[in-house]
Coordinates of C-alpha atoms in Angstrom, one line a residue:
M1256 CA 57.7 85.3 25.3
A1257 CA 59.3 88.7 26.0
D1258 CA 62.3 89.7 24.0
P1259 CA 65.0 91.0 26.4
M1260 CA 66.9 92.6 23.5
K1261 CA 66.2 95.8 21.7
G1262 CA 63.9 94.4 19.1
T1263 CA 60.4 93.2 18.3
P1264 CA 58.3 91.9 21.3
L1265 CA 57.4 88.2 20.7
E1266 CA 54.0 88.1 22.5
G1267 CA 51.2 86.8 20.2
F1268 CA 53.4 85.1 17.6
E1269 CA 52.6 81.4 17.4
L1270 CA 55.1 78.9 16.3
P1271 CA 54.5 77.7 12.8
E1272 CA 53.8 74.0 12.2
D1273 CA 55.4 73.9 8.8
V1274 CA 58.9 74.4 7.4
F1275 CA 59.4 77.8 5.7
G1276 CA 62.2 79.5 3.9
L1277 CA 64.3 82.7 4.3
G1278 CA 66.6 84.2 1.7
A1279 CA 70.2 85.3 2.5
G1280 CA 69.2 89.0 2.4
E1281 CA 66.2 88.4 4.7
L1282 CA 68.2 86.5 7.2
A1283 CA 71.1 89.0 7.1
Y1284 CA 68.7 91.9 7.8
L1285 CA 67.2 90.1 10.8
M1286 CA 70.6 89.3 12.2
A1287 CA 71.9 92.9 11.6
R1288 CA 69.2 94.2 14.1
H1289 CA 71.2 92.8 17.0
E1290 CA 74.9 93.3 17.4
T1291 CA 75.4 90.6 20.1
P1292 CA 78.1 87.9 20.6
A1293 CA 75.3 85.4 20.0
G1294 CA 74.3 87.1 16.8
E1295 CA 77.9 87.1 15.6
R1296 CA 78.3 83.4 16.3
S1297 CA 75.1 82.7 14.4
R1298 CA 76.4 84.7 11.4
R1299 CA 79.6 82.7 11.4
L1300 CA 77.9 79.3 11.7
L1301 CA 75.4 80.2 9.0
M1302 CA 78.2 81.3 6.8
L1303 CA 76.5 84.5 5.6
D1304 CA 78.4 86.2 2.9
P1305 CA 79.8 89.6 4.3
R1306 CA 78.4 91.3 1.2
T1307 CA 74.9 90.6 2.6
A1308 CA 75.7 93.2 5.3
D1309 CA 75.9 96.0 2.7
D1310 CA 73.2 98.7 3.0
A1311 CA 71.7 97.8 -0.4
A1312 CA 71.6 94.1 0.5
L1313 CA 70.0 94.8 3.9
L1314 CA 67.4 97.1 2.3
A1315 CA 66.6 94.3 -0.2
G1316 CA 66.2 91.8 2.7
A1317 CA 63.9 94.2 4.6
S1318 CA 61.9 94.9 1.5
S1319 CA 61.4 91.2 0.9
L1320 CA 60.3 90.6 4.5
A1321 CA 57.8 93.6 4.2
S1322 CA 56.3 92.1 1.1
R1323 CA 55.5 88.9 3.0
G1324 CA 54.0 90.9 5.9
W1325 CA 56.9 89.9 8.2
L1326 CA 58.2 93.4 8.6
T1327 CA 56.2 96.6 9.4
V1328 CA 57.2 100.1 10.2
T1329 CA 55.7 102.0 13.2
D1330 CA 54.5 105.6 13.0
D1331 CA 57.8 106.8 14.4
G1332 CA 59.7 104.9 11.7
T1333 CA 60.8 101.9 13.8
P1334 CA 60.9 98.7 11.8
E1335 CA 59.5 95.6 13.6
S1336 CA 59.7 92.1 12.5
R1337 CA 56.5 89.9 12.6
S1338 CA 55.4 86.3 12.6
N1339 CA 58.1 83.8 11.6
A1340 CA 60.7 86.5 11.0
A1341 CA 60.4 87.8 14.6
L1342 CA 60.9 84.3 16.0
V1343 CA 63.9 83.7 13.8
E1344 CA 65.3 87.1 14.7
Y1345 CA 65.1 86.2 18.4
A1346 CA 66.5 82.7 18.1
V1347 CA 69.7 83.7 16.2
G1348 CA 70.2 87.0 18.1
A1349 CA 69.7 85.5 21.6
A1350 CA 71.1 82.0 21.0
T1351 CA 72.8 80.3 23.9
R1352 CA 73.8 77.1 22.1
W1353 CA 74.3 75.9 18.5
T1354 CA 74.5 72.3 17.2
R1355 CA 76.1 71.8 13.8
I1356 CA 74.7 68.5 12.4
G1357 CA 77.0 67.2 9.7
L1358 CA 75.3 64.6 7.5
V1359 CA 77.9 62.5 5.6
G1360 CA 77.0 60.0 2.8
E1361 CA 79.0 57.1 1.6
N1362 CA 81.8 59.5 0.5
V1363 CA 82.8 63.0 1.5
S1364 CA 81.3 64.5 -1.6
Q1365 CA 77.8 63.7 -0.2
A1366 CA 78.3 65.9 2.9
D1367 CA 75.4 68.1 4.0
F1368 CA 74.6 69.8 7.2
A1369 CA 72.0 71.5 9.4
I1370 CA 72.2 74.0 12.3
L1371 CA 70.1 73.8 15.4
V1372 CA 70.0 77.2 17.1
E1373 CA 68.7 77.4 20.6
S1374 CA 67.7 80.5 22.6
D1375 CA 66.1 80.4 26.0
T1376 CA 62.6 80.0 24.5
V1377 CA 62.8 79.4 20.7
I1378 CA 64.8 76.9 18.8
A1379 CA 65.3 76.9 15.0
L1380 CA 66.5 74.0 12.9
M1381 CA 68.0 75.5 9.8
Q1382 CA 69.3 73.8 6.6
P1383 CA 70.9 75.5 3.7
R1384 CA 69.3 75.3 0.2
Q1385 CA 70.0 76.7 -3.2
L1386 CA 71.1 80.3 -3.8
A1387 CA 72.0 80.9 -0.1
S1388 CA 68.5 80.3 1.1
W1389 CA 67.5 78.4 4.2
F1390 CA 64.7 76.0 5.2
I1391 CA 63.7 76.6 8.8
R1392 CA 61.6 74.7 11.3
L1393 CA 60.8 76.5 14.6
G1394 CA 59.9 75.0 18.0
E1395 CA 59.9 75.7 21.7
R1396 CA 63.0 74.9 23.9
D1397 CA 61.7 72.3 26.3
G1398 CA 64.9 70.7 27.7
N1399 CA 64.8 67.7 25.4
T1400 CA 67.4 68.7 22.9
G1401 CA 69.2 65.4 23.2
A1402 CA 66.1 63.4 22.3
L1403 CA 65.4 65.8 19.4
V1404 CA 68.9 65.5 17.9
T1405 CA 68.9 61.7 18.5
G1406 CA 65.7 61.5 16.4
L1407 CA 67.4 63.4 13.6
V1408 CA 70.3 61.1 13.7
R1409 CA 68.1 58.0 13.5
E1410 CA 66.2 59.5 10.6
R1411 CA 69.5 59.9 8.8
F1412 CA 70.5 56.3 9.3
A1413 CA 67.0 55.1 8.3
A1414 CA 67.4 56.9 5.0
N1415 CA 71.0 55.7 4.5
A1416 CA 72.5 53.0 6.7
E1417 CA 76.0 53.8 5.3
A1418 CA 75.8 57.4 6.3
G1419 CA 77.7 59.1 9.1
V1420 CA 76.7 61.9 11.4
F1421 CA 79.0 64.4 13.1
L1422 CA 77.6 66.6 15.9
E1423 CA 79.4 69.7 17.1
V1424 CA 77.8 71.5 20.0
Q1425 CA 78.9 75.1 20.6
T1426 CA 78.3 77.7 23.3
L1427 CA 80.1 81.0 23.6
E1428 CA 82.4 79.3 26.1
G1429 CA 83.6 76.3 24.0
S1430 CA 82.5 73.2 22.0
T1431 CA 82.3 69.4 22.1
N1432 CA 81.6 66.8 19.4
L1433 CA 80.4 63.3 18.7
A1434 CA 80.9 61.2 15.5
I1435 CA 78.4 58.4 14.8
R1436 CA 78.3 55.6 12.3
R1437 CA 76.3 52.4 12.1
S1438 CA 78.0 49.2 13.4
G1439 CA 75.8 46.3 12.4
T1440 CA 72.5 46.9 14.3
D1441 CA 74.3 49.2 16.8
F1442 CA 76.2 52.4 16.5
E1443 CA 79.8 53.5 16.9
A1444 CA 79.8 56.8 18.9
L1445 CA 83.1 58.6 19.5
T1446 CA 83.5 61.9 21.4
D1447 CA 86.3 64.5 21.2
V1448 CA 87.2 63.7 17.6
A1449 CA 90.0 65.8 16.3
G1450 CA 90.8 63.9 13.1
P1451 CA 91.0 60.3 11.7
G1452 CA 91.8 57.8 14.4
T1453 CA 91.0 60.1 17.3
G1454 CA 88.1 60.1 19.7
T1455 CA 87.0 58.1 22.7
G1456 CA 84.0 55.8 23.0
G1457 CA 82.8 52.7 21.3
V1458 CA 79.9 50.7 20.1
V1459 CA 76.5 51.4 21.7
D1460 CA 72.9 50.2 21.3
A1461 CA 69.9 52.4 20.5
D1462 CA 69.6 53.5 24.2
G1463 CA 73.3 54.1 24.4
L1464 CA 73.1 56.3 21.3
Q1465 CA 70.6 58.6 23.0
D1466 CA 72.7 58.6 26.1
A1467 CA 75.8 59.6 24.1
V1468 CA 74.0 62.4 22.3
T1469 CA 72.2 63.7 25.4
A1470 CA 75.6 63.8 27.2
L1471 CA 76.7 66.5 24.8
Y1472 CA 74.1 68.8 26.2
A1473 CA 74.8 68.0 29.9
E1474 CA 78.5 68.4 30.1
T1475 CA 80.6 71.6 30.3
V1476 CA 82.1 72.2 26.9
S1477 CA 85.8 72.8 26.5
A1478 CA 87.2 76.2 25.5

């Protein structure tokens, strides 16, 4: 996978099979290497503290990556990310689509979320953890995002049938959303939700759920 941006080439880096973590400084450093509209959107959705962009914080992030072997410096002084870090750098800097997956429990105090970041070749499922760290799972973009996200939704309901899931799909051009709750053995799926009592749709079965989720990735999003 060739990196079209000014950064580390991705050839030879295999996608890891396991979940791994990045700290706020490490992630901020990787994102600071690419001043792109996609990178700025990723920064906003990942809610990085502006203080992580300070020179001292970026140096700390780079140092931490280097200690893992995920950042090296060439003979001419050019830093290059390696392994998992190179793949994350590419995904967030060259992203074309973002899905915010809001996971809501029986009351709003149980809210949690994950972000699915998609570039042309690499996808990253990212979930925040303590002290501004992130758990990350990488994969290849294969055109089956709808099926992947539907699987995550079903896992959520299997763990907590009273839960709700709110999906917001964003591109640089606009966004669309889908709110999902269990309705007996089926699912209530509402699109274009702007607040309580809004949205269009209704109750669907398991196949209809996947159709509703997949439709988010097929339609043109609104500005």
